[in-house]
JSON list of C-alpha atoms in Angstrom, two decimals:
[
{"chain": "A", "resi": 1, "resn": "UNK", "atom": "CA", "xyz": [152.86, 122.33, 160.48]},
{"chain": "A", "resi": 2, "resn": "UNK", "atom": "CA", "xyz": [153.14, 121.14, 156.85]},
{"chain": "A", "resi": 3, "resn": "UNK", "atom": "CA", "xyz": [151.54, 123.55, 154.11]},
{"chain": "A", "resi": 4, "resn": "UNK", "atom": "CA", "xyz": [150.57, 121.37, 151.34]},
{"chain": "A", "resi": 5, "resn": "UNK", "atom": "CA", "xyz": [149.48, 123.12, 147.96]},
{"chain": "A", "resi": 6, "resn": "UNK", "atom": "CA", "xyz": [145.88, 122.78, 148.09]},
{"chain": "A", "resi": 7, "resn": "UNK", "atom": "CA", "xyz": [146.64, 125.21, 151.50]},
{"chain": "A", "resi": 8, "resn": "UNK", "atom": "CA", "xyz": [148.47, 127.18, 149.56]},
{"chain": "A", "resi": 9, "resn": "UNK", "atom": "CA", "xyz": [145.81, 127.83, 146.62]},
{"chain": "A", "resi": 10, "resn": "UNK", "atom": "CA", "xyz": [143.37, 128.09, 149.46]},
{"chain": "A", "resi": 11, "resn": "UNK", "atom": "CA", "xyz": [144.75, 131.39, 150.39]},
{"chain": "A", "resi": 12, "resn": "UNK", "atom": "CA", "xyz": [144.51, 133.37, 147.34]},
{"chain": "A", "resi": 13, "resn": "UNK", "atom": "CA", "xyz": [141.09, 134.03, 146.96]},
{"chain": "A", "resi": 14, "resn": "UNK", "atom": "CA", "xyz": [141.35, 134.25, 142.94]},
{"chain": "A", "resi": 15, "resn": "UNK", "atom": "CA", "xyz": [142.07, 131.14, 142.60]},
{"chain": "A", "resi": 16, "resn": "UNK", "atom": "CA", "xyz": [139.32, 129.99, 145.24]},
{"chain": "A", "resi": 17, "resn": "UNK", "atom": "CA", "xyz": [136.65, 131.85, 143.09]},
{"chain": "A", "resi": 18, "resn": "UNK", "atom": "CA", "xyz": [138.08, 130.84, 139.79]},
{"chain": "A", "resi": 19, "resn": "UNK", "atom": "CA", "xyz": [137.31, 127.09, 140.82]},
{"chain": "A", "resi": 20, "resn": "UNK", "atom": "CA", "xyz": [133.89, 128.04, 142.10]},
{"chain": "A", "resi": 21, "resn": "UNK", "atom": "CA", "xyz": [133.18, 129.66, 138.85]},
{"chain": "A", "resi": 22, "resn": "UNK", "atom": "CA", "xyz": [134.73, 126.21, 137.23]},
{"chain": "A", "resi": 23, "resn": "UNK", "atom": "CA", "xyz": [132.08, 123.67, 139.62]},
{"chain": "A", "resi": 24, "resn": "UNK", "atom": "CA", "xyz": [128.99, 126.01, 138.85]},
{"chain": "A", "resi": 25, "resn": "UNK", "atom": "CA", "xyz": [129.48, 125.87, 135.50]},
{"chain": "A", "resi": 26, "resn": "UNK", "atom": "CA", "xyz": [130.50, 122.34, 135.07]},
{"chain": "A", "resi": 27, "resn": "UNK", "atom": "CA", "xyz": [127.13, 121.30, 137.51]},
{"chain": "A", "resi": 28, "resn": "UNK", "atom": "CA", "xyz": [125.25, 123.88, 135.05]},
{"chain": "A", "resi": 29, "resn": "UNK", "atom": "CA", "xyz": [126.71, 122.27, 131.94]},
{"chain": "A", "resi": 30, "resn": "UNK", "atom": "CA", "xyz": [125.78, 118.58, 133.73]},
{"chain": "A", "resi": 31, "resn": "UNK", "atom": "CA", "xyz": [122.42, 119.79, 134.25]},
{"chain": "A", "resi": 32, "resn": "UNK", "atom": "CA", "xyz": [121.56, 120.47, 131.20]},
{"chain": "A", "resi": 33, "resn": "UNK", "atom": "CA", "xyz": [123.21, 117.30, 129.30]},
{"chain": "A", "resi": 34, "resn": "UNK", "atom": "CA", "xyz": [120.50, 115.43, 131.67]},
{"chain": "A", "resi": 35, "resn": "UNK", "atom": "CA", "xyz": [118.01, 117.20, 130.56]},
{"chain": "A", "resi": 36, "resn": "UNK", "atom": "CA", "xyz": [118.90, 116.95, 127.13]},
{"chain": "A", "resi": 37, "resn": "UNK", "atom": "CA", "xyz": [118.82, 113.02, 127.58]},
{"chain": "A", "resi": 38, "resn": "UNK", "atom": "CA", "xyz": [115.85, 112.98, 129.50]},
{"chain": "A", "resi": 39, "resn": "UNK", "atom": "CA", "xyz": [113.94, 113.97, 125.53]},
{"chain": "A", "resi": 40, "resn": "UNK", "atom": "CA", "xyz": [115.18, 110.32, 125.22]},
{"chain": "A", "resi": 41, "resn": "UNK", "atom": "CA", "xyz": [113.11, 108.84, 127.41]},
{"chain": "A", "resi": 42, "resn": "UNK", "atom": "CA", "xyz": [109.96, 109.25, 125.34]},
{"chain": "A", "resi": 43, "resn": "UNK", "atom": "CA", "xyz": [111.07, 106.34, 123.48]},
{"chain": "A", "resi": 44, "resn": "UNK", "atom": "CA", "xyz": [112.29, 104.52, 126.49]},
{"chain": "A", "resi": 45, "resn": "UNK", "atom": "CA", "xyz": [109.44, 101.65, 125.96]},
{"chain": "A", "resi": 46, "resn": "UNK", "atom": "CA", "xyz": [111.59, 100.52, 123.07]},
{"chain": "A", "resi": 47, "resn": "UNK", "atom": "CA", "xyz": [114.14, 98.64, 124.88]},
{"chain": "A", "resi": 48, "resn": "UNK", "atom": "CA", "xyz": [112.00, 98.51, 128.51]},
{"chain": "A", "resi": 49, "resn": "UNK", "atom": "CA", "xyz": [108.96, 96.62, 127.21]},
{"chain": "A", "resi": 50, "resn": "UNK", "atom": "CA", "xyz": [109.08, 93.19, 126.06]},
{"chain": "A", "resi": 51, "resn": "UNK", "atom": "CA", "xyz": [107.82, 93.01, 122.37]},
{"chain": "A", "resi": 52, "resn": "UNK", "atom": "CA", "xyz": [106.06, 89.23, 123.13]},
{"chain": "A", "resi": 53, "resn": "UNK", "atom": "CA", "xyz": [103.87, 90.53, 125.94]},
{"chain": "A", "resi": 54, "resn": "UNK", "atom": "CA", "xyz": [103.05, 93.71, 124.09]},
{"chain": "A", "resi": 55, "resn": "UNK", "atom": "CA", "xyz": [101.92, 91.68, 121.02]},
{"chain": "A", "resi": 56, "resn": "UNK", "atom": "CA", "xyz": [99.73, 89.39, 123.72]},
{"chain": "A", "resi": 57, "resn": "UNK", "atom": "CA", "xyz": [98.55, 92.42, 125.53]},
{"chain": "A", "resi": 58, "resn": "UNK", "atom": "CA", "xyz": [97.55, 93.54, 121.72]},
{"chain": "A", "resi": 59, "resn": "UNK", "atom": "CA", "xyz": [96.18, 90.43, 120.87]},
{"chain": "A", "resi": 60, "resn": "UNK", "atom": "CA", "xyz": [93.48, 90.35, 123.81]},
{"chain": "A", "resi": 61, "resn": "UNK", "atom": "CA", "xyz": [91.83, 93.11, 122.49]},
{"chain": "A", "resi": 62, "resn": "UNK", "atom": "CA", "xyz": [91.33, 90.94, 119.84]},
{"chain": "A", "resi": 63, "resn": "UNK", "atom": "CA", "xyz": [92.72, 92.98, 116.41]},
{"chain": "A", "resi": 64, "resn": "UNK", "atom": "CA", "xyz": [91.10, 93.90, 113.17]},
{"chain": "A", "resi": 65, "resn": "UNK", "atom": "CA", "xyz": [93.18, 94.51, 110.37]},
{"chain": "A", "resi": 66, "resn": "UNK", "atom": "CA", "xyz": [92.92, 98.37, 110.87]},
{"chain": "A", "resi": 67, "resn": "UNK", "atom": "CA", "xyz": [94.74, 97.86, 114.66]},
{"chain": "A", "resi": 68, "resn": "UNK", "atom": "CA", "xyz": [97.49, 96.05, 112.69]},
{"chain": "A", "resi": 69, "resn": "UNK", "atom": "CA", "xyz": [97.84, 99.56, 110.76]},
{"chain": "A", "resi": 70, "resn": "UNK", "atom": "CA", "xyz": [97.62, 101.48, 113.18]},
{"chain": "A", "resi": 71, "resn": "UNK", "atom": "CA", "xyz": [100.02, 99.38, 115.31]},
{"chain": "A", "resi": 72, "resn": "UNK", "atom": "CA", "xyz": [102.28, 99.88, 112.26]},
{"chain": "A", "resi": 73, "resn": "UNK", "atom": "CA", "xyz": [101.81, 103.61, 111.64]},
{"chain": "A", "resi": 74, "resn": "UNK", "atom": "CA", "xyz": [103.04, 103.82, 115.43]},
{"chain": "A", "resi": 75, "resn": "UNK", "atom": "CA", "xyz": [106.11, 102.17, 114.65]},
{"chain": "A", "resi": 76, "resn": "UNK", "atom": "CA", "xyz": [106.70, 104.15, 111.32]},
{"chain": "A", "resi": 77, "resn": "UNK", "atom": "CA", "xyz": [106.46, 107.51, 113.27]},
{"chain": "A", "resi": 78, "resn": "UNK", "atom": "CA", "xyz": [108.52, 106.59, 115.83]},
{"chain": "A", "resi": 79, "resn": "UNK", "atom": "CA", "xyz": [111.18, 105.96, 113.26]},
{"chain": "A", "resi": 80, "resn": "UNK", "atom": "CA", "xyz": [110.46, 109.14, 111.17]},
{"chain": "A", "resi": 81, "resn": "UNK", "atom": "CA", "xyz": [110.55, 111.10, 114.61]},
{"chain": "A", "resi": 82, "resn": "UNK", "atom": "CA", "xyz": [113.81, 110.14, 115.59]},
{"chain": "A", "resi": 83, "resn": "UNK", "atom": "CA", "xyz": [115.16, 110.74, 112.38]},
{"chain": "A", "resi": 84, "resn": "UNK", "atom": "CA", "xyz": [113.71, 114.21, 112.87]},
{"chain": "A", "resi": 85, "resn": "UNK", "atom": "CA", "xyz": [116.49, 114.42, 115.57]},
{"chain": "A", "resi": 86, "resn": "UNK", "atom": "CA", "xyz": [119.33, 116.54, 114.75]},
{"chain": "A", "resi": 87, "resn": "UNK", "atom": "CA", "xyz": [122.81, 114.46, 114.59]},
{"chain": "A", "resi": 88, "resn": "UNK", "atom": "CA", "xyz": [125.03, 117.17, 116.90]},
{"chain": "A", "resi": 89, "resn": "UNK", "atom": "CA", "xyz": [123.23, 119.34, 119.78]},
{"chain": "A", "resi": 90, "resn": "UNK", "atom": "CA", "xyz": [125.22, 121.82, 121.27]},
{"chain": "A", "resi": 91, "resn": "UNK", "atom": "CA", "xyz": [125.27, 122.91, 125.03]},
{"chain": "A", "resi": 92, "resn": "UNK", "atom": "CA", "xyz": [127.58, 125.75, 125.22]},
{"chain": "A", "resi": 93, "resn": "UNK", "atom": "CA", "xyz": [130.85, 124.83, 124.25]},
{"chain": "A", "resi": 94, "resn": "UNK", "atom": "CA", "xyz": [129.90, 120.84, 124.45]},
{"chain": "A", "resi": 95, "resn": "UNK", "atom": "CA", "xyz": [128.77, 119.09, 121.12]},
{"chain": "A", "resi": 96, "resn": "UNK", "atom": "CA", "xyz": [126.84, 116.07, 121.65]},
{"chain": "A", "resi": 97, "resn": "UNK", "atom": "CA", "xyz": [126.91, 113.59, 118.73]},
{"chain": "A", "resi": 98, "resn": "UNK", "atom": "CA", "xyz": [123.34, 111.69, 118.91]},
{"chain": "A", "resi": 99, "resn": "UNK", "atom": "CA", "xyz": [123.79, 110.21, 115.53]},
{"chain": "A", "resi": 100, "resn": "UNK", "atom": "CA", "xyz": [124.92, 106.48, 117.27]},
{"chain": "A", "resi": 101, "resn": "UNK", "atom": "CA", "xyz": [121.52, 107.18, 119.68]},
{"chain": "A", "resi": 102, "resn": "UNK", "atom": "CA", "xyz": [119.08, 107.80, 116.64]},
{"chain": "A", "resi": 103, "resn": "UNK", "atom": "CA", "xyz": [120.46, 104.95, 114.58]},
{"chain": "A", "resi": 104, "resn": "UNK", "atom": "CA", "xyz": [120.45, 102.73, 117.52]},
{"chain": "A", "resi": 105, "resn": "UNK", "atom": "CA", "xyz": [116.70, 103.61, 118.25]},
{"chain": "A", "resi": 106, "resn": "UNK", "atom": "CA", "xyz": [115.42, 103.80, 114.57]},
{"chain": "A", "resi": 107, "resn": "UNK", "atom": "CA", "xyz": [116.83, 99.79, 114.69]},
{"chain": "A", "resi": 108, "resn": "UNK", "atom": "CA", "xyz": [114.77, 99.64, 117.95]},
{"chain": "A", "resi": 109, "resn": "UNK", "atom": "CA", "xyz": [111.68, 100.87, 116.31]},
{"chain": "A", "resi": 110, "resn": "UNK", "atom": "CA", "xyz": [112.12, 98.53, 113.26]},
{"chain": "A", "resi": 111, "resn": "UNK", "atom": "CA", "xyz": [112.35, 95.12, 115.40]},
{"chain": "A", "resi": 112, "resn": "UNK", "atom": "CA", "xyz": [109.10, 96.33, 116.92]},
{"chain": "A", "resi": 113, "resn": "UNK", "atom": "CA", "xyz": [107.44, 96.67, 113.67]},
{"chain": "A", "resi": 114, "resn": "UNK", "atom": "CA", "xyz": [109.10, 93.68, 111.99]},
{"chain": "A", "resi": 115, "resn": "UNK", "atom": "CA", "xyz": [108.03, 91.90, 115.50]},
{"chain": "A", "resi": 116, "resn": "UNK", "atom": "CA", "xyz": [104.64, 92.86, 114.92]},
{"chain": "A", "resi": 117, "resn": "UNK", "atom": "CA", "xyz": [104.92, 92.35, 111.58]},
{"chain": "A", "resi": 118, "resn": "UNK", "atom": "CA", "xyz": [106.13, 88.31, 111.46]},
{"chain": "A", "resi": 119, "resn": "UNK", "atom": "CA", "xyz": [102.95, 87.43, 113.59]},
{"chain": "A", "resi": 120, "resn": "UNK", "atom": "CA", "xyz": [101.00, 89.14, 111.34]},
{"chain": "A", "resi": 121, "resn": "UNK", "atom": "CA", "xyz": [102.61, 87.35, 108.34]},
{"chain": "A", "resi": 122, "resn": "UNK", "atom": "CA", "xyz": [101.91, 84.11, 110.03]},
{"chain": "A", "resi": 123, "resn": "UNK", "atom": "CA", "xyz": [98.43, 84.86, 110.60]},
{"chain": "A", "resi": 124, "resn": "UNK", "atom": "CA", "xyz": [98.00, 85.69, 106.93]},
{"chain": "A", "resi": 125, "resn": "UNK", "atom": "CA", "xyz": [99.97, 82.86, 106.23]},
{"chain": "A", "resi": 126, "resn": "UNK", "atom": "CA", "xyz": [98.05, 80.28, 107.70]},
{"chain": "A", "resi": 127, "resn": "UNK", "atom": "CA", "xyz": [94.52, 81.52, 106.39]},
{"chain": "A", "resi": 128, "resn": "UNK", "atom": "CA", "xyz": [95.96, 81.18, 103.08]},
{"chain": "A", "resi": 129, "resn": "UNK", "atom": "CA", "xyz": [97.57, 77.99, 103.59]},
{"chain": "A", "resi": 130, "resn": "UNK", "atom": "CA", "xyz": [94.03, 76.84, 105.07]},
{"chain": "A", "resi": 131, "resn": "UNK", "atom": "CA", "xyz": [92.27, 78.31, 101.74]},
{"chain": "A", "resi": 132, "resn": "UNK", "atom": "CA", "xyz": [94.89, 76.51, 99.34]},
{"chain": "A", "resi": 133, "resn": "UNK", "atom": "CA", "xyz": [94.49, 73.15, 101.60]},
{"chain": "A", "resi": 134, "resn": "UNK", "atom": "CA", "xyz": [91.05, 73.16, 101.15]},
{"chain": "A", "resi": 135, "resn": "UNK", "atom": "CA", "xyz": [91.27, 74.00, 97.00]},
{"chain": "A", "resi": 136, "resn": "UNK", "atom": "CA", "xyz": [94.47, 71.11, 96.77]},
{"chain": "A", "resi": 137, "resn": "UNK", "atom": "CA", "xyz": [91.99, 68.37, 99.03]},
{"chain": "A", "resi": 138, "resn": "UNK", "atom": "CA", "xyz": [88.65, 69.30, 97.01]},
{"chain": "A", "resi": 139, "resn": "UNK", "atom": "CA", "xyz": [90.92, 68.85, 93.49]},
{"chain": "A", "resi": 140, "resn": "UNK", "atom": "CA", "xyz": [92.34, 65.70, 94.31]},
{"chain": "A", "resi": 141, "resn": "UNK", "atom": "CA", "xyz": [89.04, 63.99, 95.95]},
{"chain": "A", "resi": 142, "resn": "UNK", "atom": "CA", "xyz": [87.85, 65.15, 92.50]},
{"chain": "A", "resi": 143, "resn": "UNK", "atom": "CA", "xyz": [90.02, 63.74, 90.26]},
{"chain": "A", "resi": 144, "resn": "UNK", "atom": "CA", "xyz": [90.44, 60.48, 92.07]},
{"chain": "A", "resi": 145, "resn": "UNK", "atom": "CA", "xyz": [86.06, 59.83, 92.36]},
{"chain": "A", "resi": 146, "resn": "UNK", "atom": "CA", "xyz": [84.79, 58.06, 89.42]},
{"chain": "A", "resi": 147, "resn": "UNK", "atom": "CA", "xyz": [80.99, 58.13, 88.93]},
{"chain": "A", "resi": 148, "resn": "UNK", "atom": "CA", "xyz": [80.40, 54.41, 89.18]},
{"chain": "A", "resi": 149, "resn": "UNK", "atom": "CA", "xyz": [76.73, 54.15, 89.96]},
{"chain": "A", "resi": 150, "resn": "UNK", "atom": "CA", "xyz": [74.19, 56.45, 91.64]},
{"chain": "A", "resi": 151, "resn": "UNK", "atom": "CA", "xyz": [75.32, 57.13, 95.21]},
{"chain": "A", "resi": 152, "resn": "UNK", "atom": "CA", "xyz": [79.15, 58.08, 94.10]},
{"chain": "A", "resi": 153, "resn": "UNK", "atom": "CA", "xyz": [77.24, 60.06, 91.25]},
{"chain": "A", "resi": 154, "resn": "UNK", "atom": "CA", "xyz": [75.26, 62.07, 94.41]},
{"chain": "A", "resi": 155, "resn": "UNK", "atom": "CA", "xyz": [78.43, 62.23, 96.16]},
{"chain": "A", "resi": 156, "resn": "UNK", "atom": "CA", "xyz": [80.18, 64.21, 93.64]},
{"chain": "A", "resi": 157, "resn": "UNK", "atom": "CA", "xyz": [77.23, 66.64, 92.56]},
{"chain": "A", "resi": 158, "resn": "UNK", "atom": "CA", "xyz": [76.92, 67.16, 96.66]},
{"chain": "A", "resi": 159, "resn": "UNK", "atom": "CA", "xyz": [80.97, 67.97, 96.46]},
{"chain": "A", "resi": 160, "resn": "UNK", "atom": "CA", "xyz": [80.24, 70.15, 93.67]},
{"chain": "A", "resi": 161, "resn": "UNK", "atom": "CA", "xyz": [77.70, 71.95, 95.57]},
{"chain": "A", "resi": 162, "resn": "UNK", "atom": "CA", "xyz": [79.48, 72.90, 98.60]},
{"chain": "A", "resi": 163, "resn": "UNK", "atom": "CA", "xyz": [82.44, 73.92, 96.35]},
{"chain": "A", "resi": 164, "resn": "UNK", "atom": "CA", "xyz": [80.23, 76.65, 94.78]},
{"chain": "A", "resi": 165, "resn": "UNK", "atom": "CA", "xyz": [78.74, 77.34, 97.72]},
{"chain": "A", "resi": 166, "resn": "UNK", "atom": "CA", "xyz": [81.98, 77.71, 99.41]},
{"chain": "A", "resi": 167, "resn": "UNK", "atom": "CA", "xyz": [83.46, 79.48, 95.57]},
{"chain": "A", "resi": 168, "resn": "UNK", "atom": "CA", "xyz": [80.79, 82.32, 96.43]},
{"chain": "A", "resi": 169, "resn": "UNK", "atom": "CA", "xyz": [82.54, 83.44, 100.05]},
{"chain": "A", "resi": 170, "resn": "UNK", "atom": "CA", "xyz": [86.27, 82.12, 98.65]},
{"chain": "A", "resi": 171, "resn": "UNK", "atom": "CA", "xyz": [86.86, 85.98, 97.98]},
{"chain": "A", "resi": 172, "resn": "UNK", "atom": "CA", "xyz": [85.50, 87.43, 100.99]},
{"chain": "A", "resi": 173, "resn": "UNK", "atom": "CA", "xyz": [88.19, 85.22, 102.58]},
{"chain": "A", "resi": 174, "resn": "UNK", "atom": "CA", "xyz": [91.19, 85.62, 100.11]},
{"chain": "A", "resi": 175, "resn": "UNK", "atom": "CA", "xyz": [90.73, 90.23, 100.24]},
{"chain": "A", "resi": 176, "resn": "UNK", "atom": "CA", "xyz": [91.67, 90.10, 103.60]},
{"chain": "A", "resi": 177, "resn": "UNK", "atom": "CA", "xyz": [94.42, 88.44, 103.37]},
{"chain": "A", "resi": 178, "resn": "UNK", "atom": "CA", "xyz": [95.41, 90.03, 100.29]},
{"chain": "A", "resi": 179, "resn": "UNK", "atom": "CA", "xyz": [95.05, 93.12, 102.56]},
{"chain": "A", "resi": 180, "resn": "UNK", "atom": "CA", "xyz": [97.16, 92.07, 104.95]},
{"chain": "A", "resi": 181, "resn": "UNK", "atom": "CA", "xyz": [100.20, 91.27, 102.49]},
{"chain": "A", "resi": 182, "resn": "UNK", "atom": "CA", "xyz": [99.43, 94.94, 100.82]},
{"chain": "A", "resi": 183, "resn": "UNK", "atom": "CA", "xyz": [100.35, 96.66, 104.31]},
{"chain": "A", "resi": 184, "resn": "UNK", "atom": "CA", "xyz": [103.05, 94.11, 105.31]},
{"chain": "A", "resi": 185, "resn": "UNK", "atom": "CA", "xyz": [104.81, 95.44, 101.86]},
{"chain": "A", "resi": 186, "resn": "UNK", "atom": "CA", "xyz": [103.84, 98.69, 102.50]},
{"chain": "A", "resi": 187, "resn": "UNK", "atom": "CA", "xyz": [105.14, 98.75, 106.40]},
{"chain": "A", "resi": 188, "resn": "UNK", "atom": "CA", "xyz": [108.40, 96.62, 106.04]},
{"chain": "A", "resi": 189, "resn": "UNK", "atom": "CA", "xyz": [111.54, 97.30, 104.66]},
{"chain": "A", "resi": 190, "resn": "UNK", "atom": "CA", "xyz": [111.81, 96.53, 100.79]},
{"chain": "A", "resi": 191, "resn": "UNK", "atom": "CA", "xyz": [112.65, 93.13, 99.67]},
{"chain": "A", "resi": 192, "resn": "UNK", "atom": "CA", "xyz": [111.82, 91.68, 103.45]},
{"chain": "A", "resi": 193, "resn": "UNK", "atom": "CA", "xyz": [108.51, 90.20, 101.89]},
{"chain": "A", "resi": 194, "resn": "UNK", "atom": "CA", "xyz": [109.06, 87.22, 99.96]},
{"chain": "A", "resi": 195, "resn": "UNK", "atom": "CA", "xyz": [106.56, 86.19, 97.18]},
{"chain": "A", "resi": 196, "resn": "UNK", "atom": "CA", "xyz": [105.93, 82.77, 98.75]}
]
């Protein structure tokens, strides 16, 4: 018979327990590094979830401006949360570097606020854009009508009219979305807002 050297070690019962020792405490070491990066999965919905069908979902319930900041807040957390993380956690004699992790899922965090964010812009966007429409078409029908006789001059006071009806609400329309370009500055990075 051939005696090969794991036969050898085999036989000397140090060596045999030695090795033991070695597995038990490399499973025990394993064990914990898993639980370590099971704290991770708290924040696993940032790269599970899609951000489109979480913004639909959101939009269903049908969003006032105080959802949007809330939303927001979420996101803003989550970011100041994993910053909370330390950068190195030991497990016995094993250092584990998280800073690539936390970077990684404060950028994760941002794209769902900035996500969030963009439709939120557009929204705002377009209720201005309807509010200066409406303020470029009533100027220009304005300049261009000439009182000629009686009917064009009831067809401008009737203009006029609706205009101050429509000048009394003008700022019940504009606050909100004032308010919703305060918290997009106040929510997204600095500079990311332009002044368009």
């Amino acid at each position: 018979t051939r005696i090969t050297f794991f036969s050898k070690i085999a036989r000397d019962i140090e060596i045999v327990r030695v090795c033991l020792l070695l597995t038990g405490s490399i499973q025990g070491l394993r064990n914990l590094v898993v639980d370590y990066l099971a704290t991770f999965s708290d924040y696993s919905w940032l790269w599970t979830e899609s951000k489109d069908k979480a913004y639909a979902k959101f939009m269903k319930t049908r969003p006032e401006l105080s959802d949007y900041n809330r939303e927001l807040r979420n996101f803003s957390d989550v970011e100041s949360a994993v910053e909370g993380i330390g950068s190195v956690h030991n497990i016995g004699a094993l250092s584990l570097l998280t800073k690539n992790v936390k970077i990684q899922l404060k950028h994760m965090a941002e794209l769902w606020k900035v996500s969030f964010s963009t439709k939120l812009h557009e929204e705002a966007r377009a209720q201005m854009n309807e509010i200066l429409d409406y303020i470029r078409t009533t100027d220009s029908w304005l300049k261009r009508t000439q009182p000629t006789d009686l009917q064009s001059l009831r067809s401008i006071m009737d203009k006029l009219k609706e205009i101050r009806v429509r000048e009394s609400g003008i700022e019940a329309e504009i606050t909100p979305v004032l308010d919703m370009y305060s918290m997009l500055e106040r929510f997204l990075p600095q500079g990311y807002m332009d002044k368009d």
